[in-house]
XYZ file of C-alpha atoms in Angstrom:
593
model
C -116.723 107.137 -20.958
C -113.115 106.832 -19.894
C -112.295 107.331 -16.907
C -108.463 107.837 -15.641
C -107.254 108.770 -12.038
C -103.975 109.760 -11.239
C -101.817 110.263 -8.021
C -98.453 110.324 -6.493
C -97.626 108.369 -3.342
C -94.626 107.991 -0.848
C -94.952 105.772 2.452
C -98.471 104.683 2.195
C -98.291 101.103 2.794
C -101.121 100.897 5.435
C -103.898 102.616 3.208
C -102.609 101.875 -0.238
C -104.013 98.631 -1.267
C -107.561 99.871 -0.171
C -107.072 103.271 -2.038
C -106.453 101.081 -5.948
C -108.578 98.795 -5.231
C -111.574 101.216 -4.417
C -110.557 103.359 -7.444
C -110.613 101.019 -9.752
C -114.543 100.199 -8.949
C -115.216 103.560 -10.721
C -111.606 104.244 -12.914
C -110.797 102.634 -15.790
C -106.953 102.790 -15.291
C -104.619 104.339 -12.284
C -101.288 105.899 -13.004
C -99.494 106.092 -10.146
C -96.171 107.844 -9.586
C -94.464 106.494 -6.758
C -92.057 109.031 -4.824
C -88.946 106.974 -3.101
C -91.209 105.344 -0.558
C -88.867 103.835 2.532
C -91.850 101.374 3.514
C -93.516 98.630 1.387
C -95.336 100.761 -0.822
C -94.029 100.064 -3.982
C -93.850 96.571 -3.102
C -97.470 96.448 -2.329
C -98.298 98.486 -5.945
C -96.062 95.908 -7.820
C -98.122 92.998 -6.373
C -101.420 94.299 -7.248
C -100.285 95.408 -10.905
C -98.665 91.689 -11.121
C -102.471 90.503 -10.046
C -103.567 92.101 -13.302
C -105.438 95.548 -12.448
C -105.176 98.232 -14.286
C -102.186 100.116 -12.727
C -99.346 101.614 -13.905
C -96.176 102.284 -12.031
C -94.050 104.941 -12.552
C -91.391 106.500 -10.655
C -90.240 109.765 -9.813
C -86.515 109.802 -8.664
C -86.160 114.102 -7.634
C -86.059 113.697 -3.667
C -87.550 117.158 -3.472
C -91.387 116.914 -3.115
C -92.649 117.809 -6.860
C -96.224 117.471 -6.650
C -97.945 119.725 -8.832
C -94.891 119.293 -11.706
C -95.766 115.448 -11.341
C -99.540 115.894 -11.481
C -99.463 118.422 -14.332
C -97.285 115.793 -16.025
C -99.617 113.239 -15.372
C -102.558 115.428 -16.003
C -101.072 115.974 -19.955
C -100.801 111.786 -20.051
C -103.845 111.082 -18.989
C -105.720 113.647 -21.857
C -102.937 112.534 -24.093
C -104.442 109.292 -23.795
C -108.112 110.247 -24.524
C -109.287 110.583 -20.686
C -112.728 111.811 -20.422
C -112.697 112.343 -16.911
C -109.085 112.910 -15.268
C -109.129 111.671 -10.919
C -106.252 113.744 -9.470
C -106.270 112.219 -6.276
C -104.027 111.223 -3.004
C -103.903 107.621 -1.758
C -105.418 108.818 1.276
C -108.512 110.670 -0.250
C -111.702 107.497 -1.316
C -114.101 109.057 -3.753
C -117.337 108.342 -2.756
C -121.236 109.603 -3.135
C -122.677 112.030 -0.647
C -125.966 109.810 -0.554
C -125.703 105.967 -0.897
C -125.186 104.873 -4.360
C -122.265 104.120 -7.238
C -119.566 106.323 -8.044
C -119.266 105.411 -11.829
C -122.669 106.137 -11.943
C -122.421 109.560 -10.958
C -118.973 110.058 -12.919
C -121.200 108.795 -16.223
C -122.994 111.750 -16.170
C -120.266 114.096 -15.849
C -119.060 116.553 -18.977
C -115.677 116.014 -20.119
C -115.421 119.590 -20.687
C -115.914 120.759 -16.918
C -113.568 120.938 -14.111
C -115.844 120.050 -10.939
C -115.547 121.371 -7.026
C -115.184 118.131 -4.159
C -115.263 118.758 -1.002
C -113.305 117.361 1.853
C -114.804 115.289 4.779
C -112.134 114.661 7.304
C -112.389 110.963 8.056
C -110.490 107.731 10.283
C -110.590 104.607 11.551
C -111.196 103.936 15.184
C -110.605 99.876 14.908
C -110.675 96.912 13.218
C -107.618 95.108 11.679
C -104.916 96.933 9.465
C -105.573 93.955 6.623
C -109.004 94.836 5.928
C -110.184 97.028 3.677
C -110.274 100.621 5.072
C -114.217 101.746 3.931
C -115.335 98.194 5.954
C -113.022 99.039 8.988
C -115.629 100.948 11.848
C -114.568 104.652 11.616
C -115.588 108.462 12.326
C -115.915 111.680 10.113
C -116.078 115.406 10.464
C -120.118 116.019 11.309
C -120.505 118.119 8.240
C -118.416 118.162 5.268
C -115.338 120.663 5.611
C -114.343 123.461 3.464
C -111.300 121.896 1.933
C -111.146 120.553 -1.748
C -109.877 119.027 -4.325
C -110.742 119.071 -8.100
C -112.098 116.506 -11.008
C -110.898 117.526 -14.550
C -112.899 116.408 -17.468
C -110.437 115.509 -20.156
C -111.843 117.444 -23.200
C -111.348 120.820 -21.539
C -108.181 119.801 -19.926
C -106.868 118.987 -23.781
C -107.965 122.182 -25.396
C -106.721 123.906 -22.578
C -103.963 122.481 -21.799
C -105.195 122.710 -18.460
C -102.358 122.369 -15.415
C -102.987 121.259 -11.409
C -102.059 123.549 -8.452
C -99.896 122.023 -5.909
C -102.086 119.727 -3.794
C -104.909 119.362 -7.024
C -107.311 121.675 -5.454
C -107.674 123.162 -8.754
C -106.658 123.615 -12.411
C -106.054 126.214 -14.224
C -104.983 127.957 -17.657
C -101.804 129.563 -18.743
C -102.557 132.492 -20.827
C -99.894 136.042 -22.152
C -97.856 133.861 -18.794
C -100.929 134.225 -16.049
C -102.484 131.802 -14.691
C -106.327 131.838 -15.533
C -107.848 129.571 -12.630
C -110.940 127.637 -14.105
C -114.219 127.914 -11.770
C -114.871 124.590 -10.882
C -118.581 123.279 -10.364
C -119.815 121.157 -7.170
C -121.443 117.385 -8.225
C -122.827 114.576 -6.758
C -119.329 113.334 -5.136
C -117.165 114.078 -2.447
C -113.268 112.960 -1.205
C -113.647 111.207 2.461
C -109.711 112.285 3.399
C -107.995 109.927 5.469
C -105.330 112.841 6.554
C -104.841 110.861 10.105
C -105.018 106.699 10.583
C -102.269 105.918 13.474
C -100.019 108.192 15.734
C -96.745 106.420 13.831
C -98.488 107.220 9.883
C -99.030 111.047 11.371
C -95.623 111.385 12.557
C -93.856 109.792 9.613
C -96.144 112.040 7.247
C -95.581 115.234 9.406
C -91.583 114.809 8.942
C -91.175 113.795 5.817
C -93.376 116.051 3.598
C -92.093 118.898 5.741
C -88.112 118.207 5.003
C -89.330 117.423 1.088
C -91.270 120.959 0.753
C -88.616 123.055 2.724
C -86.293 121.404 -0.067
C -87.956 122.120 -3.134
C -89.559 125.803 -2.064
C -87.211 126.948 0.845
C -88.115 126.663 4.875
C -90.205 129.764 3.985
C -92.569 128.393 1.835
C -95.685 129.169 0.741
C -97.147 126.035 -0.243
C -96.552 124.434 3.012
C -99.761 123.758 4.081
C -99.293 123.663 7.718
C -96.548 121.054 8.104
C -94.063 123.196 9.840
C -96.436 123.534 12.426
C -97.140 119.667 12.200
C -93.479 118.519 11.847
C -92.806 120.902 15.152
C -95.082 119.565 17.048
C -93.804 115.928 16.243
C -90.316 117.293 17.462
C -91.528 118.757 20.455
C -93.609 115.698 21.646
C -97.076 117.135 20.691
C -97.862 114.832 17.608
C -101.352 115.184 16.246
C -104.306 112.534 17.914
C -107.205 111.474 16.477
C -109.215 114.404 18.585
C -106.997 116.427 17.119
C -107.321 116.063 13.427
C -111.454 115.778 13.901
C -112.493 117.686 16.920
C -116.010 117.005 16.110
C -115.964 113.229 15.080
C -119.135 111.388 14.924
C -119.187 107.631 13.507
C -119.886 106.823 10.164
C -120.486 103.502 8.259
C -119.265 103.827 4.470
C -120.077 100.342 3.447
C -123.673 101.748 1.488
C -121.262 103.894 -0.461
C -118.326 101.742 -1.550
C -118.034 98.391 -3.160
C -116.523 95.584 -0.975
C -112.693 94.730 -1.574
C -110.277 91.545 -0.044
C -106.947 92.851 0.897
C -104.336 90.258 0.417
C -101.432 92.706 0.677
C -102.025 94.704 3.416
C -100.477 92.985 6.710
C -99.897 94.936 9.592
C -98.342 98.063 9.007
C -95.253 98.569 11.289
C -94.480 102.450 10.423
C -91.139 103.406 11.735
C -91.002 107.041 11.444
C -87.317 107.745 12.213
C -86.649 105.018 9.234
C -88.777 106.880 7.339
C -87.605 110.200 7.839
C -83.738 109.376 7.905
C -84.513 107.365 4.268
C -85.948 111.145 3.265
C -83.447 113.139 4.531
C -80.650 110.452 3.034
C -82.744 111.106 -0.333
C -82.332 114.895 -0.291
C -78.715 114.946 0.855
C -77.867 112.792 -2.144
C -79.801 115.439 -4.231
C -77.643 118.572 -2.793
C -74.227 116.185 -3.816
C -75.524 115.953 -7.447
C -76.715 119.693 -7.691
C -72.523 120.227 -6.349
C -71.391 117.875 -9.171
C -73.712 118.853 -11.842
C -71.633 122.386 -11.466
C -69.240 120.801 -13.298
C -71.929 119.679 -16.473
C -70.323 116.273 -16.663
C -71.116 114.553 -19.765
C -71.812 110.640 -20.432
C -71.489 108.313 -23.400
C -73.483 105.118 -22.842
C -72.438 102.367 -25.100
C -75.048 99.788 -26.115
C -73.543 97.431 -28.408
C -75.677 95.094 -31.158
C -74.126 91.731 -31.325
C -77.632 90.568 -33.681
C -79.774 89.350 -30.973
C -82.308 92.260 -31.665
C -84.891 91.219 -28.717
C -81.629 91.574 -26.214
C -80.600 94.706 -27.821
C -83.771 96.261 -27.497
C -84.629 95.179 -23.796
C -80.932 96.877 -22.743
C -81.422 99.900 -25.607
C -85.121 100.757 -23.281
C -83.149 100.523 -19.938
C -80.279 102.972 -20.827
C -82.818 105.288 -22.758
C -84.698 105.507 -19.573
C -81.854 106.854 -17.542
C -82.029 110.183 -15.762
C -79.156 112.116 -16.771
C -79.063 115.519 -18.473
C -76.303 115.294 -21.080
C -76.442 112.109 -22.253
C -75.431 110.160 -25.488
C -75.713 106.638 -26.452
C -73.622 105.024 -28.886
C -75.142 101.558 -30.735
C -71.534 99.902 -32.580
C -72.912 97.001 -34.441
C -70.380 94.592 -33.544
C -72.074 91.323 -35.281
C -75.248 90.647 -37.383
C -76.869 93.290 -38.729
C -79.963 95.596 -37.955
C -83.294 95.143 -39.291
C -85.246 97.426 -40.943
C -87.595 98.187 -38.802
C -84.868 98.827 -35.874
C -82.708 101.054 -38.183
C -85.857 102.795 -38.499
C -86.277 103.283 -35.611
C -83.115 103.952 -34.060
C -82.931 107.185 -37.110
C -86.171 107.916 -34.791
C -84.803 107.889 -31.764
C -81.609 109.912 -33.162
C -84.109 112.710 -33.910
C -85.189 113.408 -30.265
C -81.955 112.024 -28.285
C -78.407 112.055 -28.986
C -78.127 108.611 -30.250
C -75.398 107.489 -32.993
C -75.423 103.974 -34.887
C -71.704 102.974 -36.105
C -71.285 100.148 -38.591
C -68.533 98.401 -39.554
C -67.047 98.600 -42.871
C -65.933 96.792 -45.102
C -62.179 97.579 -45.094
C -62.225 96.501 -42.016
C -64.962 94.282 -41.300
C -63.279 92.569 -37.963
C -64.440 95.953 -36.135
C -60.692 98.011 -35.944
C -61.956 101.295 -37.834
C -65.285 100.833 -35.346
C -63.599 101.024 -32.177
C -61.429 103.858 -33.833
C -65.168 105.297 -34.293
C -66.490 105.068 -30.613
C -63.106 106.700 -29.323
C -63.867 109.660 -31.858
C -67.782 109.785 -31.702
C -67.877 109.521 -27.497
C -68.395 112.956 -26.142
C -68.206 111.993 -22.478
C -66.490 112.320 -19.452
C -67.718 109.391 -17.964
C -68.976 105.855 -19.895
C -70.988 102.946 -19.205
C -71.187 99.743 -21.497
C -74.644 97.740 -21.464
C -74.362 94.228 -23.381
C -77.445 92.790 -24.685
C -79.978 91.159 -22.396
C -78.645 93.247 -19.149
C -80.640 96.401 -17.854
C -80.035 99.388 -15.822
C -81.819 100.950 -13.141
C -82.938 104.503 -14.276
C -80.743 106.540 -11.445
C -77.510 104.895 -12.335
C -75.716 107.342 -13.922
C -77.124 110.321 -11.564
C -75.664 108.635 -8.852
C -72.349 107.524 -9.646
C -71.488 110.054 -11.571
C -71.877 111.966 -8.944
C -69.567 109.549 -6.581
C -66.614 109.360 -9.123
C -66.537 113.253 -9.224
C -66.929 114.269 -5.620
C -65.459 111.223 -3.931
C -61.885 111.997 -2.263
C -60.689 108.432 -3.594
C -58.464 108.332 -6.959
C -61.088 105.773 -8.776
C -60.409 105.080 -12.171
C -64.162 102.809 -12.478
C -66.756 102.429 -10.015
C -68.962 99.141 -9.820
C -72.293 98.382 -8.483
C -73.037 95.139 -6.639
C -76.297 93.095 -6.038
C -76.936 91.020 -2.926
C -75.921 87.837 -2.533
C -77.632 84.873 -4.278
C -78.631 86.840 -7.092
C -76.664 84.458 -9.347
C -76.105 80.338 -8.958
C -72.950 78.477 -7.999
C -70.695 78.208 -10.940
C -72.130 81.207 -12.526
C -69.772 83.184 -14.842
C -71.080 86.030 -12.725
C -70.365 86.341 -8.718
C -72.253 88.545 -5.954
C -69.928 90.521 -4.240
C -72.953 91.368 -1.543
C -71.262 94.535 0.493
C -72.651 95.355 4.266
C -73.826 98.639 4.301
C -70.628 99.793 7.002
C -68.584 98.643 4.335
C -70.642 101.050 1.742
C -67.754 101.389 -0.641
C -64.783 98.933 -1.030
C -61.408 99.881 -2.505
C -59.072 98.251 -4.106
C -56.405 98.869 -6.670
C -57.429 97.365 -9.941
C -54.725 94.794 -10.830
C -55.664 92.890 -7.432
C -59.236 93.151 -8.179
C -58.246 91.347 -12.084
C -56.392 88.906 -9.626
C -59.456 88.753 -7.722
C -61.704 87.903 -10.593
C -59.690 85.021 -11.974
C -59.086 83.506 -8.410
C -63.012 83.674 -8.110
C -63.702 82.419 -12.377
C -66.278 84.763 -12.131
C -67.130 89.117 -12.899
C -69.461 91.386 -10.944
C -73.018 90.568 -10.968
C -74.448 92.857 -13.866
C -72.121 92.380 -16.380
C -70.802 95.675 -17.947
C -74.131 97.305 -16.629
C -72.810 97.313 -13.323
C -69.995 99.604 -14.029
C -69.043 103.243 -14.596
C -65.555 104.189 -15.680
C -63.592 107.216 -16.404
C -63.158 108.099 -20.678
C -59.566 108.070 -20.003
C -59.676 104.583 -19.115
C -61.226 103.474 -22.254
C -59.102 105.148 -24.141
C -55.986 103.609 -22.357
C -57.781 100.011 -23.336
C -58.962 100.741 -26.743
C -62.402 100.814 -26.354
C -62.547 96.956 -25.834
C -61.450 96.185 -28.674
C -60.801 92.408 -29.198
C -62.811 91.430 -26.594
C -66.420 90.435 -28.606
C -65.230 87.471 -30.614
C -67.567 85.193 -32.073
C -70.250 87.656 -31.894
C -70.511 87.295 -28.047
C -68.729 89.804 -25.118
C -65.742 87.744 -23.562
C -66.468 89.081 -20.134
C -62.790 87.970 -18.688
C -61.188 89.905 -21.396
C -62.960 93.003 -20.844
C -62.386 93.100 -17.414
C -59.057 92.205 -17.880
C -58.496 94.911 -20.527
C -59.914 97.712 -17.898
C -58.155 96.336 -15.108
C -54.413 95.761 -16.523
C -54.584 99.129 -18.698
C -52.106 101.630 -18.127
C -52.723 104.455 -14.968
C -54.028 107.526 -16.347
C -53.852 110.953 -14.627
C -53.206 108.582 -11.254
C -56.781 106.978 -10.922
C -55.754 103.248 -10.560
C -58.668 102.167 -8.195
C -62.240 99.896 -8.422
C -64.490 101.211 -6.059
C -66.887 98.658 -5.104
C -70.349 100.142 -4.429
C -72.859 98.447 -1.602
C -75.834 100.138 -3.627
C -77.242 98.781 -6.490
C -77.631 100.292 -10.018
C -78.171 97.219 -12.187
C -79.992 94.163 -12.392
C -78.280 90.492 -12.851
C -77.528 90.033 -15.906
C -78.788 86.930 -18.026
C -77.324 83.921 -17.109
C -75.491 82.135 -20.483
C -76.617 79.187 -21.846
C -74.169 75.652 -21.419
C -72.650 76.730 -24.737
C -71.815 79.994 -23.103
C -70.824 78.738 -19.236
C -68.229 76.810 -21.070
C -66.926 79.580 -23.541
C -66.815 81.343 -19.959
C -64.598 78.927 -18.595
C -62.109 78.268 -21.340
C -61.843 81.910 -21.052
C -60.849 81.504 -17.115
C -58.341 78.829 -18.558
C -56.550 80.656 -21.368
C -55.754 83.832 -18.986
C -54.990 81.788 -15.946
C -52.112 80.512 -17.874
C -51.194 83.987 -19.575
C -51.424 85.705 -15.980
C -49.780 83.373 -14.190
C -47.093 85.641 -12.993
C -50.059 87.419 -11.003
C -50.208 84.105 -8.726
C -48.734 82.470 -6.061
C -47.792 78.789 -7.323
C -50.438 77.753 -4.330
C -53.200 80.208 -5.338
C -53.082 79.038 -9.242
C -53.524 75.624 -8.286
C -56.370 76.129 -6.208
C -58.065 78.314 -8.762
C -57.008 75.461 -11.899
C -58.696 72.705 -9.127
C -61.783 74.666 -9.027
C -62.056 74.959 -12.836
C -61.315 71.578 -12.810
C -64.381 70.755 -10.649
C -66.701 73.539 -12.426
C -65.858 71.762 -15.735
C -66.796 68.190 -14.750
C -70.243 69.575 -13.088
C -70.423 71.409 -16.117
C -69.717 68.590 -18.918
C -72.135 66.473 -16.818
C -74.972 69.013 -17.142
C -74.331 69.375 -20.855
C -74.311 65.513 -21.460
C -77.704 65.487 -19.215
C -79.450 67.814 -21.309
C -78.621 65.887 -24.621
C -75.804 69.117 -25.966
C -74.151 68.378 -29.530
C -70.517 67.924 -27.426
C -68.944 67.425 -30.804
C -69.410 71.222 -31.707
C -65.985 73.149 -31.505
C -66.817 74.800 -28.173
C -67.590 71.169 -26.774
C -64.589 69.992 -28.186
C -62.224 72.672 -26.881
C -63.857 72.083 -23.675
C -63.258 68.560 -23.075
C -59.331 69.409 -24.234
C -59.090 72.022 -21.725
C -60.781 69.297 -18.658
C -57.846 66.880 -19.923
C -55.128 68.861 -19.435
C -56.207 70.145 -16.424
């Protein structure tokens, strides 16, 4: 039998390590969705899916509290995947036996094609330390089992079916001529011991939080609220839930018959700060109204992903743009150098078929690239574009967000450009960490004194092209990049310098530097490619000269001039061919410097 559990989670740091590793005693796999946590949640699942269990992450990026469309979409994965038995559960609810015994056992003899009743049994800690696994930790219950519940979906039925989960997974149900046909679930041999209350601080934070995210997905009169109006009043009014409160009739209970001993190593003491939390959740859903306002404009966005013949690199950047969340949304593939494979033309003419996706070759009129960049300028449909190189990656709310900050933001900017914290990249890195405060949030500058910037430093934003988002009419000022992927490689200096120095257009001439980040750092070149970099630096510190003061070129000439030497050193260390062209070039540039 095969046995999947699924369940979404936001701000469950103190109780989540206990909650996957007692559901994976009895589930063959967890999906878990994980909803913009503010605490170490996510951190916590990423360590225990690194450790090699069974777990895997998703992440849902609406700020509005989506349950039941998550579940159901989970639900459909799980039969998709051949599920016999389907777990819908919270991180706070432990499935467990109502006598002493295994779970599995009990889920064993289970039909896939039922959908089975389990009750709730409010239950809490009263002690014992926060890194210790929760069903060891001495605690209290409700003295009977409650009337709440939850349901378990055998997969079979759920995949003829096409069965779908109610908001909170207290039951499934049946679409049929557009009603809802609830299927009468069945009681078994299990029950969900519901951890609804475990501190003061994890009631508060939960109280706040789910209320603001239901009042913004169903309105402040809605249905499905489940009492946390009530709760999230009380929090504001001083009169936050105690344990007497949540289990008026507690009695104490030992679990440890029922559930198979687990070793936290994750789980340190949890410091909840509710007023982080809830300010993190109401930042969330005020970023969700500003891209509701700018989506009333249907912006559209090309996303150009460039194959230069490293086909591993092109694929890892291809996934990461691909998984962006954006509505209206093409991605262009020029093949600049090499050619594709087989198997990837394949399946790119796959991918074509279910997203707007467009391969341009080069031709052989013009094999240099001239009629391709004529080609992107003609084939790009959108009002805002990205460029991801090979090897760099993307963080799936990029475009969401700043499109939304080049089209509502008061400031003229032509191209907008994520940074990463400091230290992301090494001293004499082609790349540089800008590393913004959050009171600066968004730096401006006009972009011919951020090009003057970047050759002063030797160095572009962390992220490569991935960290930026520009304005079509830039592009088209700059040709597309064209000239700027000689030798089969991107030229980083010249790109930058080609959207920086390009004429104004319609009066947006600014960078805006962004204290969030939207991209991850990009790979790191080789020796080969550090010093490609840096003859680069050389050749346009002597074309842009004009841009300098005769005080600030020196300084920035004596720098390459000390980057080089570290540099040749490092190649001569590691045994590099120096009398390749590159090598060659390099050690002409050091000697006139």
């Amino acid at each position: 039998m095969k046995v999947i559990a699924i369940t979404m989670v936001k701000n469950e740091m103190d109780v989540i390590e206990s909650f996957v590793r007692h559901t994976l005693t009895f589930a063959d796999e967890l999906i878990v969705c994980e909803h913009q946590s503010s605490d170490a949640t996510r951190e916590i699942l990423e360590k225990l899916q690194a450790e090699g269990l069974p777990v895997e992450l998703q992440t849902e990026y609406n700020a509005a509290y989506e349950q039941a469309e998550v579940m159901c979409r989970l639900l459909a994965e799980a039969a998709a995947r051949g599920a016999d038995l389907i777990l819908p559960l919270d991180a706070d609810e432990f499935l467990l036996p109502k006598a002493p015994g295994d779970v599995r056992a009990i889920l064993e003899t289970l039909s896939p094609e039922r959908v089975y009743h389990l009750c709730w049994r409010f239950t809490a800690p009263t002690g014992g330390a926060e890194d210790t696994f929760l069903l060891a930790r001495p605690l209290c219950h409700e003295r009977q089992i409650g009337t709440g519940y939850k349901c378990l979906v055998g997969g079979a039925i759920a995949r003829r079916l096409q069965l779908k989960l109610v908001q909170g997974n207290h039951t499934a149900y049946a679409e049929e001529n557009g009603h809802r046909c609830t299927i009468l679930d069945e009681p078994c041999g299990l029950y969900l011991a519901h951890f609804f209350w475990r501190s003061p601080e994890q009631w508060q934070s939960k109280a706040l939080v789910t209320w603001v995210n239901i009042a913004a997905q169903f309105s402040i009169d809605a249905y499905p609220a489940g009492g946390y109006l009530s709760y999230a009043m009380d929090v504001c009014d001083g009169r936050g839930k105690t344990l007497a409160d949540v289990i008026p009739d507690a009695v104490p209970c030992d679990l440890t018959g029922y559930a198979r001993p687990q070793v936290l190593r994750y789980s340190g003491t949890a410091h909840i700060n509710v007023l982080h939390n809830l300010a993190a959740a109401a930042t969330a859903l005020a970023e969700n109204c500003a891209v509701l306002c700018a989506e009333q404009t249907k912006p559209r966005v090309t996303s150009v992903v460039p194959y230069l013949g490293d086909e591993e690199a092109f694929r890892t950047s291809l996934a990461s743009v691909r998984d962006e969340v954006f509505p209206r949304h093409q991605i262009l593939i020029p093949v600049i150098a090499g050619a594709l494979s087989e198997p990837l033309s394949s399946e790119l003419d796959a991918f074509a078929q279910i997203d707007t996706v467009r391969v341009i070759q080069r031709t052989d009129k013009c094999p240099t690239g001239g009629v391709l960049y004529d080609a992107l300028a003609t084939e790009a449909t959108g009002d805002f574009v990205e460029w991801v190189l090979p090897g760099e990656q993307v963080r799936p709310e990029k475009l969401r967000a700043m499109v939304t900050s080049l089209i509502l933001n008061p400031v003229p900017f032509a191209l907008l450009i994520s940074t990463l914290p400091a230290g992301a990249h090494p001293k004499a890195s082609p790349f540089v960490d800008f590393a913004l405060t959050s009171f600066q949030n968004i730096m401006r500058m006009p972009r011919m004194g951020f090009y003057q910037m970047l050759l002063t430093l030797g160095a572009v934003p962390s992220g490569g092209m991935s960290a930026v988002l520009m304005r079509r009419s830039l592009l088209d000022a700059c040709g597309w990049l064209r000239g700027c992927f000689a030798d089969g490689r991107p030229h980083y200096l010249a790109i930058y310098r080609a959207l920086l120095t390009a004429a104004t257009v319609d009066g947006k001439n600014e960078v805006g530097l962004l204290h969030h980040t939207y991209q991850y750092p990009a790979r790191e070149p080789d020796l080969s490619g550090r010093a490609a970099h840096q003859l680069d630096l050389h050749h346009f510190l002597q074309q842009d000269a004009s841009l300098f003061a005769p005080g600030q070129r020196a300084d920035a000439a004596d720098q390459l001039r000390r980057h080089g030497i570290d540099l040749l050193t490092q190649a001569l260390e590691a045994g590099e061919d120096t009398s390749r062209p590159v090598w060659q070039a390099y050690q002409s540039m050091l000697q006139a410097l």
